[in-house]
């Protein structure tokens, strides 16, 4: 099955050839693994999914297949159809944590579905469908009348933790849910999007009024026990995912924009207990998210410095390409 036209992606590349060449040169090895050079050179399911998605958006079929082959052979080892999340080149065996990471599984399935539809490859769509079924079965659950996304297949549920279920709000990849529903129809995908969007408006902790990376939903949402009470670098994906999926109103995005860089301070990770900035997030891959939100909320043009792609670290480089791709497709007037 190929995706309906309303969910299929534009054929025209939204990532430039030179940008993908730089990304590939810095983060993709010849075996097909995406290297997280900010995290001891490991690879993970998230990075493989991002790499596949970016290769598709760059219309590079050979690199997509290379990344998918590594992902399939090295990470899709679990009996439940999900990917093991962590692969370490310095360890034997290389897979050092076999638990799944739901954002990685979503990204892999989403990229496969888009590529399978865009390039008329039914094997990719079939693989995406298998993973989508596993995500739905293993990590999409009902709790307190809401549909939520567990961060992994084990360790986060109400059975696994005293304060469970625990979620990571940056794992809600809203743009992927309609595609997952096309692959494996279920009302749960729509509820996951609706309930997740409502949840994002509630996650305003401490003086900074920002979401925690790990949140307990045992009762009222609160930062989960055993994790740092911080707004971390992963959480900057929340407004990016909302924007790319065209969900949430302008007011919600404007509130997040104001909280991300409140009172003129630089964008940073934040101690949620005190509201104190911790590590500045000055890489343009992070900062472009502010520019993207300014574009959406009031039409402000994106500075040329934010559009200049000079990758250094894997994660912000990935976010910058996702932001640029979206702006080129949906808000070219801001460029």
Short mmCIF file of C-alpha atoms in Angstrom, two decimals:
data_model
loop_
_atom_site.label_atom_id
_atom_site.label_comp_id
_atom_site.label_asym_id
_atom_site.label_seq_id
_atom_site.Cartn_x
_atom_site.Cartn_y
_atom_site.Cartn_z
CA UNK A 1 0.00 0.00 0.00
CA UNK A 2 1.28 3.46 -0.89
CA UNK A 3 0.30 6.54 1.09
CA UNK A 4 -2.70 8.65 0.07
CA UNK A 5 -1.86 11.85 -1.77
CA UNK A 6 -2.67 13.99 1.27
CA UNK A 7 0.13 12.32 3.24
CA UNK A 8 2.67 11.76 0.48
CA UNK A 9 5.66 14.05 0.52
CA UNK A 10 6.70 16.43 -2.25
CA UNK A 11 9.12 14.87 -4.72
CA UNK A 12 11.19 18.05 -5.00
CA UNK A 13 14.12 17.83 -2.53
CA UNK A 14 13.85 20.25 0.39
CA UNK A 15 17.38 19.59 1.59
CA UNK A 16 20.04 20.83 -0.82
CA UNK A 17 22.57 18.46 -2.32
CA UNK A 18 25.52 20.28 -0.76
CA UNK A 19 23.87 20.26 2.67
CA UNK A 20 23.30 16.51 2.53
CA UNK A 21 26.87 16.02 1.29
CA UNK A 22 28.17 17.87 4.37
CA UNK A 23 25.90 15.92 6.71
CA UNK A 24 26.87 12.61 5.10
CA UNK A 25 30.58 13.43 5.22
CA UNK A 26 30.47 14.27 8.91
CA UNK A 27 27.98 11.81 10.38
CA UNK A 28 27.44 8.84 8.02
CA UNK A 29 30.04 6.10 7.88
CA UNK A 30 30.52 3.74 4.98
CA UNK A 31 28.66 0.97 6.78
CA UNK A 32 25.46 3.00 6.99
CA UNK A 33 25.45 4.10 10.61
CA UNK A 34 24.79 7.67 11.71
CA UNK A 35 27.47 8.70 14.21
CA UNK A 36 26.46 10.77 17.23
CA UNK A 37 29.75 12.63 17.63
CA UNK A 38 28.44 14.46 20.68
CA UNK A 39 27.82 11.18 22.49
CA UNK A 40 31.06 9.19 22.31
CA UNK A 41 30.51 8.22 18.68
CA UNK A 42 27.67 5.81 19.36
CA UNK A 43 24.76 5.19 17.03
CA UNK A 44 21.12 4.86 18.00
CA UNK A 45 17.73 4.21 16.51
CA UNK A 46 16.86 7.91 16.65
CA UNK A 47 19.91 8.81 14.58
CA UNK A 48 19.23 6.08 12.04
CA UNK A 49 15.65 7.29 11.68
CA UNK A 50 16.75 10.90 11.30
CA UNK A 51 19.37 9.90 8.75
CA UNK A 52 16.82 8.02 6.68
CA UNK A 53 14.34 10.91 6.84
CA UNK A 54 16.97 13.47 5.82
CA UNK A 55 18.25 11.25 3.00
CA UNK A 56 14.69 11.04 1.69
CA UNK A 57 14.20 14.81 1.95
CA UNK A 58 17.46 15.18 0.01
CA UNK A 59 16.20 12.62 -2.56
CA UNK A 60 19.28 10.43 -2.11
CA UNK A 61 18.12 6.86 -2.60
CA UNK A 62 21.54 5.22 -2.31
CA UNK A 63 22.27 6.76 1.09
CA UNK A 64 18.76 5.99 2.31
CA UNK A 65 19.23 2.33 1.45
CA UNK A 66 22.68 2.28 3.09
CA UNK A 67 21.30 3.68 6.36
CA UNK A 68 18.27 1.39 6.25
CA UNK A 69 20.45 -1.68 5.65
CA UNK A 70 22.51 -0.96 8.78
CA UNK A 71 19.35 -0.26 10.78
CA UNK A 72 17.68 -3.47 9.64
CA UNK A 73 20.73 -5.69 10.17
CA UNK A 74 22.17 -4.19 13.36
CA UNK A 75 19.22 -2.77 15.35
CA UNK A 76 16.04 -4.64 14.36
CA UNK A 77 17.00 -7.58 16.54
CA UNK A 78 14.14 -7.65 19.05
CA UNK A 79 11.40 -10.26 18.95
CA UNK A 80 8.67 -7.58 19.08
CA UNK A 81 9.62 -5.85 15.83
CA UNK A 82 11.08 -2.73 17.44
CA UNK A 83 14.69 -1.57 17.17
CA UNK A 84 17.29 -1.86 19.90
CA UNK A 85 18.15 1.73 20.65
CA UNK A 86 21.92 1.80 21.35
CA UNK A 87 24.88 0.59 19.25
CA UNK A 88 28.43 1.24 20.47
CA UNK A 89 31.41 0.73 18.12
CA UNK A 90 33.71 0.27 21.14
CA UNK A 91 31.71 -2.59 22.66
CA UNK A 92 31.28 -6.27 21.87
CA UNK A 93 28.54 -7.02 21.13
CA UNK A 94 27.86 -3.61 19.66
CA UNK A 95 24.27 -3.42 20.89
CA UNK A 96 24.68 -2.38 24.52
CA UNK A 97 21.03 -1.70 25.36
CA UNK A 98 18.34 -3.79 23.70
CA UNK A 99 15.43 -1.70 24.97
CA UNK A 100 13.59 0.26 22.32
CA UNK A 101 13.33 4.04 21.98
CA UNK A 102 9.95 5.00 20.59
CA UNK A 103 11.09 8.18 18.88
CA UNK A 104 13.64 6.14 16.95
CA UNK A 105 11.06 3.54 15.96
CA UNK A 106 8.65 6.26 14.82
CA UNK A 107 11.32 8.02 12.77
CA UNK A 108 12.39 4.79 11.08
CA UNK A 109 8.82 3.79 10.22
CA UNK A 110 7.93 7.32 9.09
CA UNK A 111 10.98 7.60 6.83
CA UNK A 112 10.34 4.17 5.34
CA UNK A 113 6.71 5.05 4.63
CA UNK A 114 7.57 8.36 2.95
CA UNK A 115 10.35 6.83 0.89
CA UNK A 116 8.30 3.81 -0.03
CA UNK A 117 5.48 6.00 -1.27
CA UNK A 118 7.64 8.69 -2.87
CA UNK A 119 9.94 6.25 -4.63
CA UNK A 120 7.35 3.52 -5.28
CA UNK A 121 9.15 0.94 -3.15
CA UNK A 122 6.66 -1.46 -1.63
CA UNK A 123 9.31 -3.22 0.43
CA UNK A 124 9.89 0.00 2.36
CA UNK A 125 6.16 0.42 2.95
CA UNK A 126 5.85 -3.18 4.13
CA UNK A 127 8.73 -2.68 6.58
CA UNK A 128 7.17 0.56 7.82
CA UNK A 129 3.87 -1.23 8.37
CA UNK A 130 5.50 -3.95 10.46
CA UNK A 131 7.21 -1.38 12.70
CA UNK A 132 4.04 0.71 13.01
CA UNK A 133 2.13 -2.36 14.20
CA UNK A 134 4.80 -3.00 16.83
CA UNK A 135 4.78 0.62 18.04
CA UNK A 136 1.01 0.52 18.39
CA UNK A 137 1.04 -2.80 20.21
CA UNK A 138 3.99 -2.18 22.54
CA UNK A 139 4.13 1.54 23.33
CA UNK A 140 0.77 3.25 22.67
CA UNK A 141 -1.32 2.85 25.83
CA UNK A 142 -4.37 4.27 27.57
CA UNK A 143 -3.95 5.90 30.95
CA UNK A 144 -6.45 7.95 32.94
CA UNK A 145 -8.66 8.31 29.89
CA UNK A 146 -5.83 9.53 27.65
CA UNK A 147 -3.76 7.86 24.95
CA UNK A 148 -0.05 8.24 25.62
CA UNK A 149 3.25 7.17 24.11
CA UNK A 150 5.64 5.21 26.28
CA UNK A 151 9.30 6.08 25.57
CA UNK A 152 10.25 2.43 25.22
CA UNK A 153 8.84 -1.07 25.36
CA UNK A 154 9.98 -1.60 28.94
CA UNK A 155 10.80 0.45 32.01
CA UNK A 156 8.24 3.27 31.77
CA UNK A 157 4.76 1.87 32.41
CA UNK A 158 2.71 2.00 35.59
CA UNK A 159 3.72 -1.63 36.15
CA UNK A 160 7.41 -0.82 35.76
CA UNK A 161 7.65 2.28 37.97
CA UNK A 162 6.05 3.59 41.16
CA UNK A 163 5.51 6.95 39.41
CA UNK A 164 4.65 5.41 36.07
CA UNK A 165 3.68 5.85 33.43
CA UNK A 166 6.59 8.11 32.57
CA UNK A 167 6.76 9.84 29.21
CA UNK A 168 9.24 11.95 27.28
CA UNK A 169 7.23 14.72 25.56
CA UNK A 170 9.92 15.21 22.91
CA UNK A 171 9.10 11.73 21.57
CA UNK A 172 5.72 12.91 20.22
CA UNK A 173 6.54 13.16 16.50
CA UNK A 174 3.18 14.57 15.51
CA UNK A 175 3.80 14.55 11.76
CA UNK A 176 4.31 10.78 11.85
CA UNK A 177 0.97 9.84 13.43
CA UNK A 178 -1.27 10.33 10.35
CA UNK A 179 1.21 8.27 8.33
CA UNK A 180 1.19 5.54 10.97
CA UNK A 181 -2.60 5.56 10.78
CA UNK A 182 -2.47 5.11 7.00
CA UNK A 183 -0.21 2.09 7.51
CA UNK A 184 -2.06 0.56 10.47
CA UNK A 185 -5.51 2.18 10.82
CA UNK A 186 -6.50 2.77 14.44
CA UNK A 187 -8.32 5.47 16.36
CA UNK A 188 -5.40 5.39 18.78
CA UNK A 189 -3.16 7.42 16.44
CA UNK A 190 -5.62 10.30 16.31
CA UNK A 191 -6.13 10.19 20.07
CA UNK A 192 -2.38 10.10 20.56
CA UNK A 193 -2.04 13.31 18.60
CA UNK A 194 -5.00 15.09 20.22
CA UNK A 195 -4.16 14.01 23.77
CA UNK A 196 -0.47 14.68 23.22
CA UNK A 197 -1.11 18.20 22.01
CA UNK A 198 -3.30 18.88 25.04
CA UNK A 199 -0.58 17.46 27.26
CA UNK A 200 2.06 19.78 25.77
CA UNK A 201 0.06 22.79 26.98
CA UNK A 202 0.08 21.43 30.55
CA UNK A 203 3.82 20.83 30.87
CA UNK A 204 4.84 24.15 32.37
CA UNK A 205 7.12 23.44 35.32
CA UNK A 206 8.90 25.80 37.68
CA UNK A 207 9.65 29.50 37.21
CA UNK A 208 10.60 28.98 33.56
CA UNK A 209 7.27 27.27 32.75
CA UNK A 210 8.99 24.72 30.51
CA UNK A 211 8.48 20.95 30.06
CA UNK A 212 10.70 18.44 31.79
CA UNK A 213 12.47 15.85 29.69
CA UNK A 214 10.91 13.01 31.71
CA UNK A 215 7.41 13.42 33.09
CA UNK A 216 5.40 11.25 35.49
CA UNK A 217 1.71 10.91 34.69
CA UNK A 218 0.83 8.87 37.78
CA UNK A 219 -1.34 11.78 38.92
CA UNK A 220 -0.97 15.38 37.81
CA UNK A 221 2.01 15.72 35.42
CA UNK A 222 5.27 16.33 37.27
CA UNK A 223 8.99 15.78 36.63
CA UNK A 224 9.69 12.08 36.99
CA UNK A 225 11.73 10.69 39.88
CA UNK A 226 15.28 9.61 39.18
CA UNK A 227 15.86 12.06 36.33
CA UNK A 228 17.31 15.55 36.36
CA UNK A 229 14.60 18.19 36.77
CA UNK A 230 15.64 20.07 33.67
CA UNK A 231 14.44 21.39 30.37
CA UNK A 232 17.06 19.59 28.28
CA UNK A 233 18.36 19.88 24.76
CA UNK A 234 16.08 17.07 23.56
CA UNK A 235 13.05 19.13 24.53
CA UNK A 236 13.76 21.83 21.96
CA UNK A 237 12.27 19.35 19.50
CA UNK A 238 8.79 19.85 20.94
CA UNK A 239 7.94 23.13 19.16
CA UNK A 240 9.80 21.95 16.04
CA UNK A 241 7.66 18.81 15.85
CA UNK A 242 4.49 20.81 16.51
CA UNK A 243 5.39 23.28 13.76
CA UNK A 244 6.36 20.63 11.21
CA UNK A 245 3.08 18.80 11.83
CA UNK A 246 1.06 22.05 11.67
CA UNK A 247 -0.60 21.27 15.00
CA UNK A 248 -1.21 23.63 17.85
CA UNK A 249 -2.33 27.21 17.49
CA UNK A 250 -0.14 30.26 17.08
CA UNK A 251 -0.66 31.22 20.72
CA UNK A 252 0.74 27.90 21.94
CA UNK A 253 3.80 28.24 19.72
CA UNK A 254 4.28 31.84 20.81
CA UNK A 255 4.17 30.80 24.48
CA UNK A 256 6.82 28.16 23.88
CA UNK A 257 8.91 30.68 21.94
CA UNK A 258 8.78 33.13 24.85
CA UNK A 259 9.68 30.45 27.39
CA UNK A 260 12.59 29.15 25.33
CA UNK A 261 14.39 32.50 25.43
CA UNK A 262 12.66 34.44 28.19
CA UNK A 263 13.70 37.96 29.18
CA UNK A 264 16.26 38.25 26.43
CA UNK A 265 18.46 35.45 27.75
CA UNK A 266 20.11 33.04 25.31
CA UNK A 267 18.41 29.75 24.56
CA UNK A 268 19.67 27.20 27.11
CA UNK A 269 18.91 24.10 29.08
CA UNK A 270 17.16 25.12 32.30
CA UNK A 271 17.04 23.95 35.90
CA UNK A 272 13.28 23.66 36.37
CA UNK A 273 13.46 23.95 40.16
CA UNK A 274 15.10 27.38 40.07
CA UNK A 275 14.48 28.58 36.51
CA UNK A 276 18.24 29.11 36.19
CA UNK A 277 19.81 28.66 32.73
CA UNK A 278 22.36 25.86 32.60
CA UNK A 279 24.09 25.06 29.30
CA UNK A 280 23.68 27.65 26.51
CA UNK A 281 22.26 26.22 23.28
CA UNK A 282 23.99 28.56 20.86
CA UNK A 283 24.48 26.23 17.90
CA UNK A 284 22.44 27.52 14.96
CA UNK A 285 20.73 24.12 14.83
CA UNK A 286 19.05 25.03 18.10
CA UNK A 287 18.69 28.75 17.47
CA UNK A 288 16.94 28.28 14.12
CA UNK A 289 13.97 26.86 16.03
CA UNK A 290 13.43 30.30 17.55
CA UNK A 291 13.60 31.82 14.07
CA UNK A 292 11.16 29.23 12.74
CA UNK A 293 8.69 30.07 15.50
CA UNK A 294 9.10 33.80 14.83
CA UNK A 295 8.33 33.14 11.17
CA UNK A 296 5.16 31.20 11.98
CA UNK A 297 3.86 33.56 14.65
CA UNK A 298 4.59 36.95 13.09
CA UNK A 299 6.20 36.45 9.68
CA UNK A 300 9.70 37.47 10.73
CA UNK A 301 12.33 36.56 8.17
CA UNK A 302 14.88 33.93 9.16
CA UNK A 303 18.38 35.46 9.44
CA UNK A 304 20.80 34.30 6.78
CA UNK A 305 23.17 33.09 9.48
CA UNK A 306 20.51 30.59 10.57
CA UNK A 307 20.18 29.33 7.01
CA UNK A 308 23.91 28.71 6.61
CA UNK A 309 24.56 25.01 7.18
CA UNK A 310 27.96 24.29 8.70
CA UNK A 311 27.49 21.10 10.71
CA UNK A 312 29.53 20.40 13.81
CA UNK A 313 27.53 18.18 16.17
CA UNK A 314 25.07 15.52 15.00
CA UNK A 315 22.00 16.59 16.97
CA UNK A 316 21.78 20.33 16.25
CA UNK A 317 22.84 19.70 12.64
CA UNK A 318 19.90 17.33 12.29
CA UNK A 319 17.47 19.84 13.79
CA UNK A 320 18.74 22.59 11.49
CA UNK A 321 18.09 20.51 8.38
CA UNK A 322 14.62 19.57 9.60
CA UNK A 323 13.87 23.23 10.22
CA UNK A 324 15.25 24.36 6.86
CA UNK A 325 13.34 21.63 5.04
CA UNK A 326 10.07 22.72 6.65
CA UNK A 327 10.66 26.43 6.00
CA UNK A 328 11.43 25.78 2.33
CA UNK A 329 8.28 23.71 1.91
CA UNK A 330 5.83 25.77 3.96
CA UNK A 331 7.24 29.25 4.68
CA UNK A 332 9.53 30.19 1.82
CA UNK A 333 8.55 33.85 2.25
CA UNK A 334 10.52 33.87 5.51
CA UNK A 335 13.73 32.86 3.74
#
